[in-house]
XYZ file of C-alpha atoms in Angstrom:
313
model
C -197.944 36.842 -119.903
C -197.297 35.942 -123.464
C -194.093 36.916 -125.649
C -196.387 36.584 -128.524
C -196.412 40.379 -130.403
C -193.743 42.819 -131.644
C -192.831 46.034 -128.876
C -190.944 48.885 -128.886
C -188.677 51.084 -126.980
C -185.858 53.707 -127.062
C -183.574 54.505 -130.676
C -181.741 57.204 -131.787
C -183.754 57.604 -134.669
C -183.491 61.581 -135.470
C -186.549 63.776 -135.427
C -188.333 66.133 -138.103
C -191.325 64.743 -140.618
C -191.557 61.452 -141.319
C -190.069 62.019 -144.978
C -186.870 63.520 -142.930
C -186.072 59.867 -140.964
C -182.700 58.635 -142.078
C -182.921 55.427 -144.108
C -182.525 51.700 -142.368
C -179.513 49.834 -143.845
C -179.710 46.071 -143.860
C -176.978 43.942 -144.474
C -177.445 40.175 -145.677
C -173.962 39.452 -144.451
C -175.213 39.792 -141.195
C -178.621 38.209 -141.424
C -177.526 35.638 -138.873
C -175.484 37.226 -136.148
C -176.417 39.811 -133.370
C -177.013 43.261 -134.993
C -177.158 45.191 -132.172
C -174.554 47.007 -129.781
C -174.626 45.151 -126.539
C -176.914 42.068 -128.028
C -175.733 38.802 -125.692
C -175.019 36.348 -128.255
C -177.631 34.015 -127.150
C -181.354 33.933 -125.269
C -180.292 33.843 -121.568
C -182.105 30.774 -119.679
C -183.407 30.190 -116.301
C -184.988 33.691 -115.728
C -187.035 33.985 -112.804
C -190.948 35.056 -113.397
C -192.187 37.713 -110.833
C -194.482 40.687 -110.355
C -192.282 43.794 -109.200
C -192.245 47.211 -110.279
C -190.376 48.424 -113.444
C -189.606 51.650 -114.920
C -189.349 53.457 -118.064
C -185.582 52.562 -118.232
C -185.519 49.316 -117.086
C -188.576 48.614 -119.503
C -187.053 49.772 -122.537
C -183.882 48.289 -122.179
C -185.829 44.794 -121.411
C -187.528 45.474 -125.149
C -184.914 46.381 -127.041
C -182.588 43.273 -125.931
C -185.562 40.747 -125.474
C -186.743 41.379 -129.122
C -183.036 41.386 -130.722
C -182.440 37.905 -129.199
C -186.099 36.666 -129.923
C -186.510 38.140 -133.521
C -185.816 35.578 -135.247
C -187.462 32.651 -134.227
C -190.465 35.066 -133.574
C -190.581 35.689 -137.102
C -190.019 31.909 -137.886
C -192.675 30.990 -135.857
C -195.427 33.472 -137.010
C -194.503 34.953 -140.025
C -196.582 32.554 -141.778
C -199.588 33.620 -139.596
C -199.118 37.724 -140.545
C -197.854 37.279 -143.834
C -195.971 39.598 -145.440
C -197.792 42.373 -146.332
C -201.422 41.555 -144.557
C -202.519 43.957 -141.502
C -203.925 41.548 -138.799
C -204.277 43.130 -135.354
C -204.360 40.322 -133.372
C -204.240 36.514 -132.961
C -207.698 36.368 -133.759
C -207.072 36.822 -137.005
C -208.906 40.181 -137.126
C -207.667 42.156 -140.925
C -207.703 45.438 -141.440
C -208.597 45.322 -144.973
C -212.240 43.756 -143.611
C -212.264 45.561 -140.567
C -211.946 48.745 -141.316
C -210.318 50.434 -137.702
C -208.494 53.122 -139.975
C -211.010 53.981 -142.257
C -211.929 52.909 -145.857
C -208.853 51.709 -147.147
C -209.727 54.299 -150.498
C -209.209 56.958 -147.779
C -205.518 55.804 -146.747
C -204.233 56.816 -150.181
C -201.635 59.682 -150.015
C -202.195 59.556 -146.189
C -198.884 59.367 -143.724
C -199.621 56.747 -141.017
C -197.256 55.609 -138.609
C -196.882 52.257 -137.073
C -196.105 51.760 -133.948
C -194.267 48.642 -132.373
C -194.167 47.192 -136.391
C -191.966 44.500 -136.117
C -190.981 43.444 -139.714
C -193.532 46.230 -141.019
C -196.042 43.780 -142.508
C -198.781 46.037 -141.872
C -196.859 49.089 -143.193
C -196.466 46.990 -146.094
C -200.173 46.527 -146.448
C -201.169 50.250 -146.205
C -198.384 51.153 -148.664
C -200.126 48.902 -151.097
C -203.192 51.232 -150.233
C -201.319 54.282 -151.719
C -200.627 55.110 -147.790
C -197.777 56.794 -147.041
C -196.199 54.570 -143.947
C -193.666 54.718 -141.600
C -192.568 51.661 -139.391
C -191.228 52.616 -136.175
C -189.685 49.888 -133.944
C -187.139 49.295 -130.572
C -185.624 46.554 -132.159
C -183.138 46.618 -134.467
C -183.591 43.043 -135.244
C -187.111 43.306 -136.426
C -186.342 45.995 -138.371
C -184.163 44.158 -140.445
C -186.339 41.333 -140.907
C -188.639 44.240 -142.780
C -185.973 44.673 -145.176
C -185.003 41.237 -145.261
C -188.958 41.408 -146.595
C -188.527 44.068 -149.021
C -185.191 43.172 -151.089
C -186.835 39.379 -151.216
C -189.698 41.053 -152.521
C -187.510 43.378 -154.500
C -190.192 46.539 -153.946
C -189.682 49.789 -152.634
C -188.281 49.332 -148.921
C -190.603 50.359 -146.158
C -189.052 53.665 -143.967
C -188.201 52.525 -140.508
C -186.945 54.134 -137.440
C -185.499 52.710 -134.973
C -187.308 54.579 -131.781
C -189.041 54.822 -128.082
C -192.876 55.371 -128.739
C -192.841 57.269 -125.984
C -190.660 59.488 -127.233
C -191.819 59.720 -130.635
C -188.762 61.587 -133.465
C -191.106 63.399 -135.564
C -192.484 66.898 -135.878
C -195.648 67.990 -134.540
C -198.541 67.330 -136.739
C -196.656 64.850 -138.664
C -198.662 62.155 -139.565
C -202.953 61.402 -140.723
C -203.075 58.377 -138.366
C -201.350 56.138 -136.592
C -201.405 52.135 -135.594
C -199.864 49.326 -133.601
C -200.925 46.018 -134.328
C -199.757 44.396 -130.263
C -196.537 46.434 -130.500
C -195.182 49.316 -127.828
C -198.242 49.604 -125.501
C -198.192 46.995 -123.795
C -194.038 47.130 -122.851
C -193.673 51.065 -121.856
C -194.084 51.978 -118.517
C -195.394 55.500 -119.027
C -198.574 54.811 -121.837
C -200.277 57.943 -120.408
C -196.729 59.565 -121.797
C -196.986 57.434 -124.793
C -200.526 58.430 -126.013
C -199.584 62.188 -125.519
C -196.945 61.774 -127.819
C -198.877 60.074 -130.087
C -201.571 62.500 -129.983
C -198.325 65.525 -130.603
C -197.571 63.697 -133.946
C -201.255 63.520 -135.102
C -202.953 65.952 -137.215
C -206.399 67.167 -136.509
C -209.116 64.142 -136.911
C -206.361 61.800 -137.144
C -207.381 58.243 -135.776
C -205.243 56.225 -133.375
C -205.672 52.265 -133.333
C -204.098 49.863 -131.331
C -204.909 46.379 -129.647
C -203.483 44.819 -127.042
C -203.742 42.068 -124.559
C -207.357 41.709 -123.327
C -206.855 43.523 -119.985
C -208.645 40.428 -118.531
C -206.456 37.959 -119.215
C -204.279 39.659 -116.542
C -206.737 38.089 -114.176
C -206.041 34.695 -115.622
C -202.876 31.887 -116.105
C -201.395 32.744 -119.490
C -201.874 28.925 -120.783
C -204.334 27.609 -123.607
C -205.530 24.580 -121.848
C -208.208 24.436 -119.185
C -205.859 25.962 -116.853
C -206.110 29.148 -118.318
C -209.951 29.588 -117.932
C -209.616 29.816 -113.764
C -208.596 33.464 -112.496
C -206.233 33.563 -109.932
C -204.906 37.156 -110.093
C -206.458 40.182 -109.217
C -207.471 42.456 -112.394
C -206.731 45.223 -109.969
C -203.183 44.639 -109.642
C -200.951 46.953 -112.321
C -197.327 45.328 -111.010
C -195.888 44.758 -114.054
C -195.253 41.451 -114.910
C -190.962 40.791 -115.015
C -188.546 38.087 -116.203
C -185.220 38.741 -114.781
C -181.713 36.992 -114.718
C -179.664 35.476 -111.401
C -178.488 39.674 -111.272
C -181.367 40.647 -111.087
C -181.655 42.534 -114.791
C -184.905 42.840 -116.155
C -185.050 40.456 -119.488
C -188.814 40.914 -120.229
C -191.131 43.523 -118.968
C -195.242 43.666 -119.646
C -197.205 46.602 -118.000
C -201.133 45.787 -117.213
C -203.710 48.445 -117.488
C -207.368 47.749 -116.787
C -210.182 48.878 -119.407
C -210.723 52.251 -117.248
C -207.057 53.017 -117.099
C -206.729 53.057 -121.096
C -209.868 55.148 -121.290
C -208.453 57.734 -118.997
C -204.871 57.682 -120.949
C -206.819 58.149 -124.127
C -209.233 61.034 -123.037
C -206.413 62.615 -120.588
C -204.616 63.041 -123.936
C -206.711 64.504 -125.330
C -208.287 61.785 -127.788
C -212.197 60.732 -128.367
C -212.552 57.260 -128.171
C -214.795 55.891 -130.812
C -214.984 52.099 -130.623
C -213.932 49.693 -128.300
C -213.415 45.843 -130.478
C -213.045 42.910 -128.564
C -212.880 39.933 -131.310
C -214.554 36.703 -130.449
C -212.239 33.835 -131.488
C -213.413 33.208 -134.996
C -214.980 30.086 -136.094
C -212.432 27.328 -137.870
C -209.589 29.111 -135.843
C -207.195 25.706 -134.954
C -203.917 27.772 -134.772
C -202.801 28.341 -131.250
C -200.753 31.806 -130.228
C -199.097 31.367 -126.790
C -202.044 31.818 -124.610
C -204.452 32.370 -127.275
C -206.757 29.000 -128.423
C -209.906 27.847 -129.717
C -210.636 27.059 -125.835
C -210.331 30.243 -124.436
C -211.481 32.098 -126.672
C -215.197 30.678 -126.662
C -215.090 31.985 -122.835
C -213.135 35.073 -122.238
C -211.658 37.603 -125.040
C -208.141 37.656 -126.110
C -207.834 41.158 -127.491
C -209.011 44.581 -127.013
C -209.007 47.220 -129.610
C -209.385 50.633 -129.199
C -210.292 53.276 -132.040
C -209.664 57.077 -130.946
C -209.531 60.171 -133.014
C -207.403 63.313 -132.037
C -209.508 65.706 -131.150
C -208.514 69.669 -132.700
């Protein structure tokens, strides 16, 4: 698999509306040194590749240390790409403001969405600019000063962020109109049937809930751009999670699979309609490649799957 997108996992972010989340500090003084308690001071190398079971624990601390350490040149490396206040769900380039997942973007004004798994909060940034009423929710402490890193260069209104497990979402029933996650959370928490539930707790009645993720095919196939990556040689039927650990044996990285079925299930099991089901063929003039993602593969097997649910009443 590819660490390519931002996830999420646990926080102590307290609960209540989103209005009630206790404000992010960041501190330029300490832009460029570990920022949070028990960050290793450097990326560990050498960590062994396997397919084992994980859980919810094990995932979450994986997360929350993996995108600390990797925030920054994660941000180098693709910041360009999202910009800093554009909503693109996916290496395809797919944009929200064409798109349209969430609605007309007229209809987003005065409306509370949360973002799940936001990284820097570039799309929070965009539906602000919509009149939306955002919050950014995030494992990593990291990322989430990287948003504010955003906002005080931008010198506008800072974007609310909590620091947070999206499966155990701090907010108040009924919180929020929508909610998002642009590759962020899904993927890295063991429990998504959990996750969605939670998510559909915090939505409002009608409320849509958009996310994309990793083409659940590409599980099938080598996670490389070249030619090697068009030949399966994994079973789409196998959910062990995919694991990087260290000579201990500590999970560093952790990626859950979930075939195209599964995610239906989670979605209607929680009690959510799904609506539309995107899978974005690789757009023409698209040179950039993303990890696993290139002009290659993508004329022969999809990169991303997007799915568009509404809370049912």
């Amino acid at each position: 698999m590819t660490h390519s997108t931002p996830g999420d996992a646990p926080g102590d972010a307290p609960g209540g509306a989103p209005g009630d989340a206790e404000p992010f500090d960041y501190d330029p003084a300490g832009y460029n040194v570990p920022s949070s308690p028990g960050q290793p001071d450097e990326e560990e190398d050498g960590d062994e590749a396997l397919r084992r079971d994980a859980g919810e624990q094990e995932s979450s601390r994986a997360s929350r240390h993996w995108w600390d350490r990797n925030a920054d040149d994660y941000q180098d490396e693709h910041g360009e790409f999202l910009g800093d206040d554009r909503f693109t769900w996916c290496p395809e380039g797919v944009d929200e403001a064409e798109a349209r997942l969430l609605g007309d973007p007229a209809g987003l004004k005065g409306a509370d969405v949360l973002e799940i798994g936001s990284g820097a909060a570039q799309c929070s940034r965009w539906l602000a600019a919509q009149g939306a009423r955002p919050v950014a929710l995030d494992i990593s402490h990291r990322q989430l000063q990287h948003s504010r890193r955003i906002d005080l260069g931008r010198g506008l209104e800072p974007v609310a962020v909590v620091q947070a497990d999206a499966a155990v979402l701090p907010f108040a029933d009924g919180s929020f109109d929508h909610a998002c996650s642009a590759y962020g959370a899904v993927p890295f928490s063991a429990d998504t049937g959990r996750l969605m539930r939670e998510v559909h707790r915090v939505l409002r009645p009608g409320g849509r809930w958009v996310f994309s993720v990793t083409h659940p095919i590409r599980w099938a196939f080598p996670d490389e751009p070249g030619v090697e990556g068009l030949t399966a040689t994994s079973s789409y039927f196998d959910r062990t999670p995919y694991v990087e650990q260290d000579e201990q044996g500590v999970a560093t990285y952790v990626e859950h699979h979930r075939t195209l079925g599964d995610r239906v299930r989670e979605l209607v099991a929680a009690g959510f309609a799904l609506v539309d089901l995107v899978e974005p063929e690789w757009p023409e003039g698209l040179e950039q490649e993303w990890g696993g993602w290139s002009p290659l593969r993508g004329e022969h097997i999809p990169g991303t799957a997007i799915f568009v649910a509404v809370r049912n009443g």
